[in-house]
Short mmCIF file of C-alpha atoms and ligand atoms in Angstrom, two decimals:
data_model
loop_
_atom_site.label_atom_id
_atom_site.label_comp_id
_atom_site.label_asym_id
_atom_site.label_seq_id
_atom_site.Cartn_x
_atom_site.Cartn_y
_atom_site.Cartn_z
CA MET A 1058 -24.54 -15.60 -19.05
CA LYS A 1059 -24.48 -16.90 -22.64
CA ARG A 1060 -21.70 -15.52 -24.85
CA ALA A 1061 -24.19 -13.54 -26.93
CA ASP A 1062 -25.72 -11.95 -23.81
CA ILE A 1063 -22.28 -11.01 -22.44
CA GLU A 1064 -21.43 -9.38 -25.77
CA ALA A 1065 -24.69 -7.52 -25.87
CA LEU A 1066 -24.08 -6.15 -22.39
CA GLN A 1067 -20.52 -5.22 -23.39
CA LEU A 1068 -21.73 -3.35 -26.44
CA GLU A 1069 -24.29 -1.33 -24.45
CA ARG A 1070 -21.62 -0.38 -21.93
CA LEU A 1071 -19.02 0.23 -24.59
CA LYS A 1072 -21.27 2.80 -26.26
CA TRP A 1073 -21.81 4.42 -22.93
CA VAL A 1074 -18.16 4.63 -22.00
CA VAL A 1075 -17.05 6.05 -25.34
CA ARG A 1076 -19.59 8.75 -25.23
CA TYR A 1077 -18.78 9.41 -21.56
CA CYS A 1078 -15.12 9.79 -22.35
CA TYR A 1079 -15.75 11.99 -25.34
CA ASP A 1080 -18.01 14.31 -23.28
CA ASN A 1081 -15.91 14.44 -20.07
CA VAL A 1082 -12.23 13.99 -20.83
CA PRO A 1083 -10.63 16.58 -23.18
CA PHE A 1084 -7.70 14.22 -23.80
CA TYR A 1085 -10.04 11.58 -25.40
CA ARG A 1086 -12.10 14.15 -27.27
CA GLU A 1087 -9.07 15.59 -28.91
CA LYS A 1088 -7.63 12.17 -29.84
CA MET A 1089 -10.93 10.98 -31.22
CA ASP A 1090 -11.55 14.15 -33.14
CA LYS A 1091 -8.16 13.93 -34.65
CA ALA A 1092 -8.74 10.37 -35.66
CA GLY A 1093 -12.14 11.33 -37.09
CA VAL A 1094 -14.04 8.99 -34.67
CA ASN A 1095 -17.40 10.07 -33.31
CA PRO A 1096 -18.87 8.07 -30.37
CA ASP A 1097 -21.90 7.32 -32.67
CA LYS A 1098 -19.52 5.30 -34.91
CA ILE A 1099 -19.49 2.43 -32.38
CA LYS A 1100 -22.19 0.05 -33.63
CA CYS A 1101 -20.58 -3.27 -32.76
CA LEU A 1102 -17.74 -4.52 -30.42
CA SER A 1103 -15.18 -4.65 -33.14
CA ASP A 1104 -15.71 -1.00 -33.92
CA THR A 1105 -13.59 -0.39 -30.93
CA ARG A 1106 -10.61 -0.67 -33.23
CA TYR A 1107 -11.42 2.83 -34.63
CA ILE A 1108 -10.64 4.39 -31.23
CA PRO A 1109 -7.05 5.44 -30.69
CA LEU A 1110 -4.96 3.41 -28.29
CA THR A 1111 -4.07 4.91 -24.88
CA THR A 1112 -0.61 4.46 -23.36
CA LYS A 1113 0.84 5.10 -19.89
CA SER A 1114 2.30 8.38 -21.25
CA ALA A 1115 -1.21 9.78 -21.41
CA LEU A 1116 -1.49 9.48 -17.65
CA ARG A 1117 1.94 10.93 -17.15
CA GLU A 1118 1.28 13.87 -19.47
CA THR A 1119 -1.96 14.69 -17.71
CA TYR A 1120 -0.65 14.08 -14.15
CA PRO A 1121 -2.23 14.07 -11.65
CA PHE A 1122 -5.97 14.33 -12.50
CA GLY A 1123 -6.10 15.20 -16.22
CA MET A 1124 -7.63 11.90 -17.29
CA PHE A 1125 -10.41 11.97 -14.61
CA ALA A 1126 -13.88 12.22 -15.99
CA THR A 1127 -15.53 13.46 -12.80
CA PRO A 1128 -14.97 16.49 -10.66
CA ILE A 1129 -12.70 15.71 -7.70
CA LYS A 1130 -15.55 16.06 -5.23
CA ASP A 1131 -16.97 12.79 -6.69
CA ILE A 1132 -13.77 10.94 -6.24
CA VAL A 1133 -13.71 9.04 -2.96
CA ARG A 1134 -10.30 7.28 -3.30
CA ILE A 1135 -7.05 7.82 -5.10
CA HIS A 1136 -4.36 5.18 -5.82
CA ALA A 1137 -1.12 5.49 -7.79
CA SER A 1138 1.25 3.08 -9.32
CA SER A 1139 4.82 3.22 -8.04
CA GLY A 1140 6.33 3.71 -11.49
CA THR A 1141 10.04 3.15 -11.47
CA THR A 1142 10.67 5.99 -13.95
CA GLY A 1143 8.89 9.31 -14.36
CA LYS A 1144 5.71 10.39 -12.53
CA PRO A 1145 3.55 7.83 -10.93
CA THR A 1146 0.17 7.14 -12.64
CA VAL A 1147 -2.67 8.38 -10.58
CA VAL A 1148 -6.14 6.72 -10.55
CA GLY A 1149 -9.32 7.91 -8.95
CA TYR A 1150 -12.47 5.99 -7.91
CA THR A 1151 -16.10 7.12 -7.41
CA GLN A 1152 -18.20 5.26 -4.89
CA ASN A 1153 -19.74 3.27 -7.68
CA ASP A 1154 -16.26 2.34 -8.94
CA LEU A 1155 -15.33 1.06 -5.45
CA ASN A 1156 -18.51 -0.97 -5.26
CA ASN A 1157 -17.84 -2.51 -8.64
CA TRP A 1158 -14.27 -3.23 -7.69
CA ALA A 1159 -15.36 -5.09 -4.56
CA GLU A 1160 -17.76 -7.06 -6.74
CA MET A 1161 -15.08 -8.01 -9.19
CA MET A 1162 -12.68 -9.10 -6.45
CA ALA A 1163 -15.37 -11.00 -4.63
CA ARG A 1164 -16.04 -13.08 -7.73
CA ILE A 1165 -12.37 -13.78 -8.27
CA VAL A 1166 -11.62 -14.90 -4.69
CA THR A 1167 -14.86 -16.97 -4.67
CA ALA A 1168 -13.79 -18.70 -7.92
CA ALA A 1169 -10.46 -19.42 -6.24
CA GLY A 1170 -12.29 -21.17 -3.34
CA ALA A 1171 -12.43 -18.48 -0.67
CA ASP A 1172 -15.62 -18.10 1.41
CA GLU A 1173 -16.77 -16.95 4.90
CA ASN A 1174 -14.59 -19.60 6.55
CA THR A 1175 -11.41 -18.12 5.03
CA ILE A 1176 -9.09 -16.36 7.37
CA VAL A 1177 -6.81 -14.41 5.01
CA GLN A 1178 -3.62 -12.48 5.61
CA ILE A 1179 -3.12 -9.69 3.08
CA ALA A 1180 0.66 -9.32 2.59
CA PHE A 1181 0.51 -6.67 -0.12
CA GLY A 1182 1.72 -3.20 0.79
CA TYR A 1183 -1.24 -1.10 1.98
CA GLY A 1184 -1.00 2.40 0.61
CA MET A 1185 -1.09 3.85 -2.86
CA PHE A 1186 -0.61 0.33 -4.37
CA THR A 1187 -4.03 -0.99 -5.49
CA GLY A 1188 -3.25 -4.69 -4.48
CA ALA A 1189 -3.94 -4.65 -0.80
CA LEU A 1190 -7.20 -2.59 -0.59
CA GLY A 1191 -8.51 -4.19 -3.80
CA LEU A 1192 -8.38 -7.74 -2.37
CA HIS A 1193 -9.31 -6.41 1.13
CA TYR A 1194 -12.72 -5.17 0.14
CA GLY A 1195 -13.52 -8.14 -2.14
CA LEU A 1196 -12.64 -10.56 0.61
CA GLU A 1197 -14.69 -8.61 3.20
CA LYS A 1198 -17.64 -8.63 0.84
CA ILE A 1199 -17.71 -12.49 0.81
CA GLY A 1200 -17.50 -12.53 4.57
CA ALA A 1201 -13.87 -13.74 4.89
CA THR A 1202 -11.87 -12.73 7.96
CA VAL A 1203 -9.38 -10.26 6.75
CA VAL A 1204 -6.05 -9.75 8.49
CA PRO A 1205 -4.47 -6.62 6.91
CA CYS A 1206 -0.83 -7.40 7.65
CA SER A 1207 0.67 -5.49 4.80
CA THR A 1208 4.30 -6.32 3.81
CA GLY A 1209 7.30 -6.41 6.07
CA ASN A 1210 7.81 -7.60 9.58
CA SER A 1211 7.84 -11.13 8.23
CA GLN A 1212 8.39 -12.90 11.55
CA LYS A 1213 5.35 -11.22 13.03
CA GLN A 1214 3.45 -12.07 9.81
CA LEU A 1215 4.32 -15.76 10.48
CA MET A 1216 3.39 -15.50 14.09
CA PHE A 1217 -0.07 -14.34 13.10
CA MET A 1218 -0.35 -17.09 10.67
CA ARG A 1219 0.32 -19.73 13.31
CA ASP A 1220 -1.74 -18.08 16.00
CA PHE A 1221 -4.78 -17.10 13.95
CA LYS A 1222 -4.77 -20.43 11.98
CA THR A 1223 -4.76 -18.28 8.86
CA ASN A 1224 -5.81 -20.41 5.94
CA ALA A 1225 -5.28 -18.04 2.96
CA LEU A 1226 -2.51 -15.75 1.92
CA VAL A 1227 -2.62 -12.79 -0.40
CA ALA A 1228 0.86 -11.82 -1.67
CA THR A 1229 3.15 -11.67 -4.70
CA PRO A 1230 4.48 -15.07 -5.54
CA SER A 1231 8.02 -13.93 -4.58
CA TYR A 1232 6.87 -12.83 -1.13
CA ALA A 1233 4.92 -16.06 -0.63
CA LEU A 1234 8.04 -17.94 -1.46
CA TYR A 1235 10.22 -15.89 0.84
CA LEU A 1236 7.78 -16.26 3.73
CA SER A 1237 7.80 -20.10 3.25
CA GLU A 1238 11.60 -20.16 3.41
CA LEU A 1239 11.60 -18.04 6.52
CA ALA A 1240 9.00 -20.28 8.12
CA LYS A 1241 11.15 -23.29 7.52
CA GLU A 1242 14.14 -21.57 9.19
CA LEU A 1243 12.22 -20.80 12.43
CA GLU A 1244 11.92 -23.23 15.25
CA TYR A 1245 8.19 -23.90 14.63
CA PRO A 1246 7.27 -27.05 12.61
CA MET A 1247 5.48 -26.39 9.31
CA SER A 1248 2.47 -28.28 10.77
CA ASP A 1249 1.85 -25.20 12.94
CA TYR A 1250 0.75 -23.42 9.74
CA ASN A 1251 -2.58 -23.90 8.24
CA LEU A 1252 -2.43 -22.18 4.78
CA LYS A 1253 -4.65 -23.87 2.22
CA LEU A 1254 -5.09 -21.20 -0.44
CA GLY A 1255 -2.66 -18.72 -1.99
CA LEU A 1256 -4.40 -15.86 -3.84
CA LEU A 1257 -1.21 -14.68 -5.59
CA GLY A 1258 -0.83 -11.96 -8.20
CA SER A 1259 0.68 -8.75 -9.28
CA GLU A 1260 3.66 -10.38 -10.91
CA GLY A 1261 4.29 -13.35 -13.17
CA CYS A 1262 4.89 -16.82 -11.78
CA THR A 1263 5.71 -19.84 -13.90
CA PRO A 1264 3.96 -23.17 -13.22
CA GLU A 1265 7.25 -24.46 -11.94
CA MET A 1266 7.59 -21.63 -9.42
CA ARG A 1267 3.96 -22.08 -8.38
CA GLY A 1268 4.60 -25.77 -7.77
CA GLN A 1269 7.49 -24.82 -5.57
CA ILE A 1270 5.41 -22.41 -3.52
CA GLU A 1271 2.55 -24.93 -3.20
CA LYS A 1272 4.94 -27.64 -1.97
CA ASN A 1273 6.60 -25.33 0.58
CA TRP A 1274 3.26 -24.26 2.11
CA GLY A 1275 1.11 -27.28 1.21
CA MET A 1276 -1.49 -24.93 -0.25
CA PHE A 1277 -3.34 -24.51 -3.54
CA VAL A 1278 -2.33 -21.36 -5.43
CA THR A 1279 -4.41 -19.32 -7.89
CA ASP A 1280 -3.32 -16.31 -9.95
CA ASN A 1281 -5.10 -13.06 -10.31
CA TYR A 1282 -4.33 -10.18 -12.60
CA GLY A 1283 -4.98 -6.51 -13.01
CA LEU A 1284 -3.21 -3.19 -13.34
CA SER A 1285 -3.67 0.20 -11.70
CA GLU A 1286 -4.71 1.99 -14.81
CA THR A 1287 -7.75 -0.22 -15.27
CA GLY A 1288 -8.58 -0.14 -11.57
CA GLY A 1289 -6.04 -2.55 -9.98
CA PRO A 1290 -6.54 -6.26 -9.20
CA GLY A 1291 -9.97 -7.64 -10.15
CA MET A 1292 -9.62 -7.79 -13.90
CA SER A 1293 -9.22 -11.53 -14.10
CA GLY A 1294 -8.46 -14.51 -11.89
CA GLU A 1295 -8.22 -18.29 -11.95
CA CYS A 1296 -10.92 -20.67 -10.74
CA ARG A 1297 -10.04 -24.08 -9.26
CA GLU A 1298 -9.63 -25.53 -12.77
CA ARG A 1299 -6.67 -23.19 -13.29
CA ASN A 1300 -7.21 -23.24 -17.00
CA GLY A 1301 -6.79 -19.53 -17.70
CA LEU A 1302 -7.88 -16.41 -15.80
CA HIS A 1303 -11.58 -15.56 -16.03
CA ILE A 1304 -12.05 -12.03 -17.20
CA ASN A 1305 -14.72 -9.92 -15.56
CA GLU A 1306 -16.11 -9.19 -19.00
CA ASP A 1307 -19.06 -7.12 -17.85
CA PHE A 1308 -16.49 -4.61 -16.51
CA PHE A 1309 -13.76 -4.90 -19.22
CA TYR A 1310 -13.63 -5.30 -22.98
CA CYS A 1311 -10.37 -6.92 -23.91
CA GLU A 1312 -8.59 -7.08 -27.25
CA ILE A 1313 -5.29 -8.67 -28.34
CA ILE A 1314 -3.11 -6.58 -30.67
CA ASP A 1315 0.20 -7.06 -32.42
CA PRO A 1316 2.44 -4.78 -30.34
CA ASP A 1317 4.39 -3.75 -33.42
CA THR A 1318 1.69 -3.05 -35.94
CA GLU A 1319 -1.06 -2.23 -33.41
CA GLU A 1320 -3.51 -4.28 -35.41
CA VAL A 1321 -6.19 -6.34 -33.59
CA LEU A 1322 -5.45 -10.00 -33.87
CA PRO A 1323 -7.99 -12.72 -34.43
CA PRO A 1324 -9.46 -14.65 -31.42
CA GLY A 1325 -6.97 -17.18 -29.99
CA SER A 1326 -3.86 -15.16 -30.99
CA THR A 1327 -1.15 -14.36 -28.58
CA GLY A 1328 -0.21 -10.62 -28.35
CA GLU A 1329 -0.50 -7.56 -26.30
CA LEU A 1330 -3.61 -7.14 -24.10
CA VAL A 1331 -5.58 -3.98 -24.66
CA VAL A 1332 -8.32 -3.12 -22.14
CA THR A 1333 -11.34 -0.79 -22.27
CA THR A 1334 -13.09 -0.20 -18.91
CA LEU A 1335 -16.85 -0.53 -19.28
CA THR A 1336 -18.18 0.91 -16.10
CA LYS A 1337 -15.42 3.10 -14.53
CA GLU A 1338 -16.59 6.62 -13.80
CA GLY A 1339 -13.53 8.18 -12.05
CA ILE A 1340 -10.93 7.43 -14.69
CA PRO A 1341 -12.32 5.48 -17.57
CA MET A 1342 -9.80 3.93 -19.96
CA LEU A 1343 -10.24 3.50 -23.66
CA ARG A 1344 -8.06 0.88 -25.33
CA TYR A 1345 -5.34 0.89 -22.68
CA ARG A 1346 -2.14 -0.76 -23.83
CA THR A 1347 -1.13 -3.00 -20.91
CA ARG A 1348 2.14 -4.19 -22.52
CA ASP A 1349 1.32 -7.57 -21.14
CA ILE A 1350 1.54 -10.59 -23.51
CA THR A 1351 -1.27 -13.15 -23.36
CA ARG A 1352 -3.96 -14.94 -25.33
CA ILE A 1353 -7.68 -15.02 -24.79
CA VAL A 1354 -9.96 -18.08 -25.23
CA TYR A 1355 -13.68 -17.79 -25.42
CA GLU A 1356 -14.93 -21.38 -24.84
CA PRO A 1357 -16.76 -21.97 -21.58
CA CYS A 1358 -14.59 -23.30 -18.70
CA LYS A 1359 -15.10 -26.74 -17.14
CA CYS A 1360 -16.08 -24.85 -13.89
CA GLY A 1361 -19.25 -23.66 -15.73
CA ARG A 1362 -18.34 -19.98 -16.00
CA THR A 1363 -18.84 -18.65 -19.45
CA THR A 1364 -16.55 -15.62 -19.25
CA ALA A 1365 -13.56 -15.49 -21.56
CA ARG A 1366 -10.19 -16.52 -20.04
CA MET A 1367 -6.77 -15.12 -20.56
CA ASP A 1368 -3.60 -17.19 -20.31
CA LYS A 1369 -1.17 -16.45 -17.55
CA ILE A 1370 0.85 -13.44 -18.56
CA LYS A 1371 3.77 -14.64 -20.64
CA GLY A 1372 5.76 -11.49 -19.94
CA ARG A 1373 5.61 -7.74 -20.56
CA SER A 1374 6.54 -6.55 -24.01
CA ASP A 1375 8.86 -4.08 -22.22
CA ASP A 1376 10.36 -6.84 -19.98
CA MET A 1377 11.22 -8.83 -22.98
CA LEU A 1378 14.98 -8.75 -23.49
CA ILE A 1379 16.35 -8.80 -26.88
CA ILE A 1380 19.75 -10.49 -26.61
CA ARG A 1381 21.74 -10.87 -29.85
CA GLY A 1382 18.49 -10.47 -31.71
CA VAL A 1383 16.65 -13.18 -29.76
CA ASN A 1384 13.60 -12.55 -27.60
CA VAL A 1385 14.12 -13.73 -24.07
CA PHE A 1386 11.45 -13.56 -21.37
CA PRO A 1387 12.64 -13.97 -17.75
CA SER A 1388 9.78 -16.52 -17.26
CA GLN A 1389 11.53 -18.87 -19.70
CA VAL A 1390 14.64 -18.87 -17.47
CA GLU A 1391 12.50 -19.40 -14.39
CA SER A 1392 10.76 -22.41 -15.82
CA VAL A 1393 14.14 -24.05 -16.46
CA ILE A 1394 15.86 -23.34 -13.16
CA VAL A 1395 12.91 -24.17 -10.90
CA GLY A 1396 12.83 -27.60 -12.60
CA ILE A 1397 16.43 -28.41 -11.58
CA GLU A 1398 16.57 -30.11 -8.21
CA GLU A 1399 19.99 -28.75 -7.08
CA LEU A 1400 18.91 -25.09 -7.74
CA GLY A 1401 16.89 -22.82 -5.49
CA PRO A 1402 14.08 -20.70 -7.03
CA HIS A 1403 15.93 -17.40 -6.71
CA TYR A 1404 17.75 -16.02 -9.70
CA GLN A 1405 18.77 -12.87 -11.43
CA LEU A 1406 19.52 -12.08 -15.09
CA VAL A 1407 22.36 -9.75 -15.80
CA VAL A 1408 22.67 -8.43 -19.36
CA ARG A 1409 25.79 -6.75 -20.48
CA ARG A 1410 27.27 -5.37 -23.69
CA GLU A 1411 30.71 -6.64 -24.20
CA GLY A 1412 32.39 -5.31 -27.28
CA PHE A 1413 29.69 -5.37 -29.93
CA SER A 1414 27.82 -8.29 -28.52
CA ASP A 1415 25.18 -8.70 -25.73
CA THR A 1416 25.85 -11.26 -23.02
CA LEU A 1417 23.43 -12.89 -20.59
CA GLU A 1418 24.55 -14.10 -17.13
CA VAL A 1419 22.14 -16.17 -15.08
CA GLN A 1420 22.93 -16.02 -11.45
CA VAL A 1421 21.09 -18.71 -9.50
CA GLU A 1422 21.33 -20.03 -5.90
CA LEU A 1423 22.37 -23.52 -5.06
CA ILE A 1424 20.23 -25.51 -2.59
CA ASP A 1425 23.38 -26.93 -1.03
CA GLY A 1426 26.27 -24.45 -0.85
CA SER A 1427 28.82 -27.21 -0.17
CA LEU A 1428 28.76 -28.05 -3.97
CA LEU A 1429 30.82 -24.93 -4.45
CA SER A 1430 33.87 -26.79 -3.00
CA SER A 1431 33.70 -29.56 -5.63
CA PHE A 1432 34.88 -28.10 -8.89
CA GLU A 1433 33.97 -31.18 -10.83
CA ASN A 1434 30.43 -31.44 -9.58
CA LEU A 1435 29.92 -27.71 -9.96
CA LYS A 1436 31.12 -27.81 -13.43
CA LYS A 1437 28.80 -30.64 -14.34
CA LEU A 1438 25.80 -28.78 -12.97
CA GLN A 1439 26.74 -25.66 -14.69
CA THR A 1440 26.97 -27.45 -18.05
CA ARG A 1441 23.58 -29.05 -17.38
CA VAL A 1442 21.86 -25.68 -16.63
CA HIS A 1443 23.61 -24.06 -19.57
CA ASP A 1444 22.46 -26.73 -22.01
CA GLN A 1445 18.88 -26.71 -20.80
CA LEU A 1446 18.78 -22.97 -21.00
CA LYS A 1447 20.22 -23.01 -24.44
CA THR A 1448 17.52 -25.43 -25.57
CA VAL A 1449 14.77 -23.16 -24.27
CA LEU A 1450 16.19 -19.69 -25.07
CA GLY A 1451 18.14 -20.55 -28.20
CA ILE A 1452 21.21 -18.47 -27.01
CA GLU A 1453 24.32 -19.00 -24.91
CA SER A 1454 24.37 -17.76 -21.37
CA LYS A 1455 26.92 -17.69 -18.59
CA ILE A 1456 25.75 -19.65 -15.49
CA SER A 1457 26.90 -18.39 -12.13
CA LEU A 1458 25.95 -20.71 -9.23
CA VAL A 1459 26.00 -18.86 -5.97
CA GLN A 1460 25.69 -19.61 -2.24
CA PRO A 1461 22.17 -20.19 -0.90
CA LYS A 1462 20.49 -17.02 0.39
CA THR A 1463 22.76 -14.52 -1.30
CA LEU A 1464 20.50 -13.14 -3.97
CA GLU A 1465 18.04 -10.43 -3.07
CA ARG A 1466 14.55 -11.32 -1.67
CA PHE A 1467 11.44 -9.28 -2.48
CA GLN A 1468 8.38 -8.38 -0.45
CA GLY A 1469 6.54 -6.78 -3.39
CA LYS A 1470 7.18 -7.45 -7.07
CA ALA A 1471 10.50 -9.10 -7.78
CA HIS A 1472 13.07 -7.31 -9.96
CA ARG A 1473 15.00 -10.08 -11.59
CA VAL A 1474 16.61 -8.38 -14.53
CA LEU A 1475 19.70 -6.12 -14.32
CA ASP A 1476 20.28 -4.69 -17.80
CA LEU A 1477 23.62 -3.03 -17.77
CA ARG A 1478 23.64 -2.15 -21.42
CA GLY A 1479 23.83 1.59 -22.03
CA GLU A 1480 20.53 3.18 -22.89
CA GLY A 1481 21.49 3.69 -26.53
CA ASP A 1482 22.55 0.04 -26.76
CA LYS A 1483 19.32 -1.55 -25.78
CA PRO A 1484 17.32 -2.78 -28.72
CA LYS A 1485 13.74 -1.51 -28.64
CA ALA A 1486 11.15 -4.18 -27.86
O1 DLL B 1094 -0.09 -5.08 -9.82
C1 DLL B 1094 -2.44 -4.81 -9.66
C2 DLL B 1094 -2.58 -6.13 -8.93
C3 DLL B 1094 -2.44 -6.20 -7.59
C4 DLL B 1094 -2.89 -7.27 -9.63
C5 DLL B 1094 -2.54 -7.35 -6.88
C6 DLL B 1094 -3.02 -8.52 -8.97
C7 DLL B 1094 -2.84 -8.53 -7.62
P1 DLL B 1094 0.31 -2.48 -11.10
O2 DLL B 1094 1.21 -2.23 -9.88
O3 DLL B 1094 -0.20 -1.30 -11.84
O4 DLL B 1094 -0.99 -3.23 -10.62
O5 DLL B 1094 1.08 -3.49 -12.05
C8 DLL B 1094 0.45 -3.95 -13.23
O6 DLL B 1094 1.77 -5.92 -13.01
O7 DLL B 1094 0.59 -4.76 -16.19
C9 DLL B 1094 1.52 -6.83 -15.20
O8 DLL B 1094 2.71 -6.57 -15.92
C10 DLL B 1094 1.86 -7.16 -13.81
N1 DLL B 1094 0.94 -8.14 -13.22
C11 DLL B 1094 -0.07 -7.93 -12.45
N2 DLL B 1094 -0.75 -9.15 -12.07
C12 DLL B 1094 -0.05 -10.11 -12.77
C13 DLL B 1094 -0.17 -11.45 -12.79
C14 DLL B 1094 -1.04 -4.44 -10.02
N3 DLL B 1094 -1.10 -12.17 -12.20
C15 DLL B 1094 1.31 -4.85 -13.91
N4 DLL B 1094 0.73 -12.10 -13.62
C16 DLL B 1094 0.67 -5.59 -15.05
C17 DLL B 1094 1.69 -11.50 -14.24
C18 DLL B 1094 0.98 -9.44 -13.44
N5 DLL B 1094 1.87 -10.19 -14.21
#
């Protein structure tokens, strides 16, 4: 579609969803009434800015079904996000929502290169998490052969890969990395594996880390993005050009705001992604604050698709660490350490408060543990890592080089930050 046609469709759907929310979800009606916004006020896409923003707390306050716009009898599936603190956020899908979801996913996996010849292992946890079933239905829709392995039982997972000649893997980048390391340790040669495509998502992954995963498996990796509150995976994904994640713009209207002032930023700016769902019936979202930091570009892609593209997520505004007043994203550390030959791709950041100052310790695995017995070489490497990190982060850090395979491995999303500062000490992002 031409840009103007996409926007015309978005406007039509936006008007529908604002009215639909106002009429069916008391939470939205109250918020809009309070802000003096009537659904008829939406005359063009940028009028979205009059609608109050929605945050995760809305879903928590109305737990479990308070944000649903349809009676429960019309809901055919429920998912929930794990949520490390507080109540999980619960989302419901009507049959139309599920059909649309499969369509969005089908487009994304097709753009990544999957088709009916794809034999794909889904190594996301099946269950309340949206990742596994989301990819599952999209891949079935395009006629791929789906192997619903789920997470865990990694040795068996690898056995299926060898025996089924699995050529695509759906997983988090961290689990794809872990599986590749495990595969190398087993007695089977890597040539017994046939992976050609990694459809990875659900957490960030720097280009350096992606390169490492691609090298280990000999496969091409694409990124896909989404969040439970807007329906799960399927919001956006990379095509083979890998020049941004194509947004399914007929299903989502995206804005970029300044996370502090909440003002909408001009096209091309980096800031927090805010999403309005354009077709969801079960639990429509108006201006949902994702907390994810990215940028949107609107020029058509070389692949021929005309949908807007978002950059890979730079980090979450609530993952951003403020250390001695400096903003630090874990992805910045990742990009440095994965580029250093002597270091493995596993790391952990430990933030402490010592006296009145914050300290950052970067724990990272060595590829060759024998280096630990040579003080001089170890010191040299430590200094090199320290200096490179300082250039990128702008702050001092303590580098702890540890034995290979001693840091935690993850089957789902990786947790790489251990913030040991007391709650009251942590600066607000
Ligand atoms: O992670 C949905 C999903 C599943 C997306 C599978 C892609 C593949 P939640 O558990 O609600 O939903 O977590 C959403 O995860 O706000 C981001 O911070 C992060 N996230 C998801 N995909 C990416 C990605 C699913 N490709 C939260 N890159 C989001 C970076 C991602 N971060």
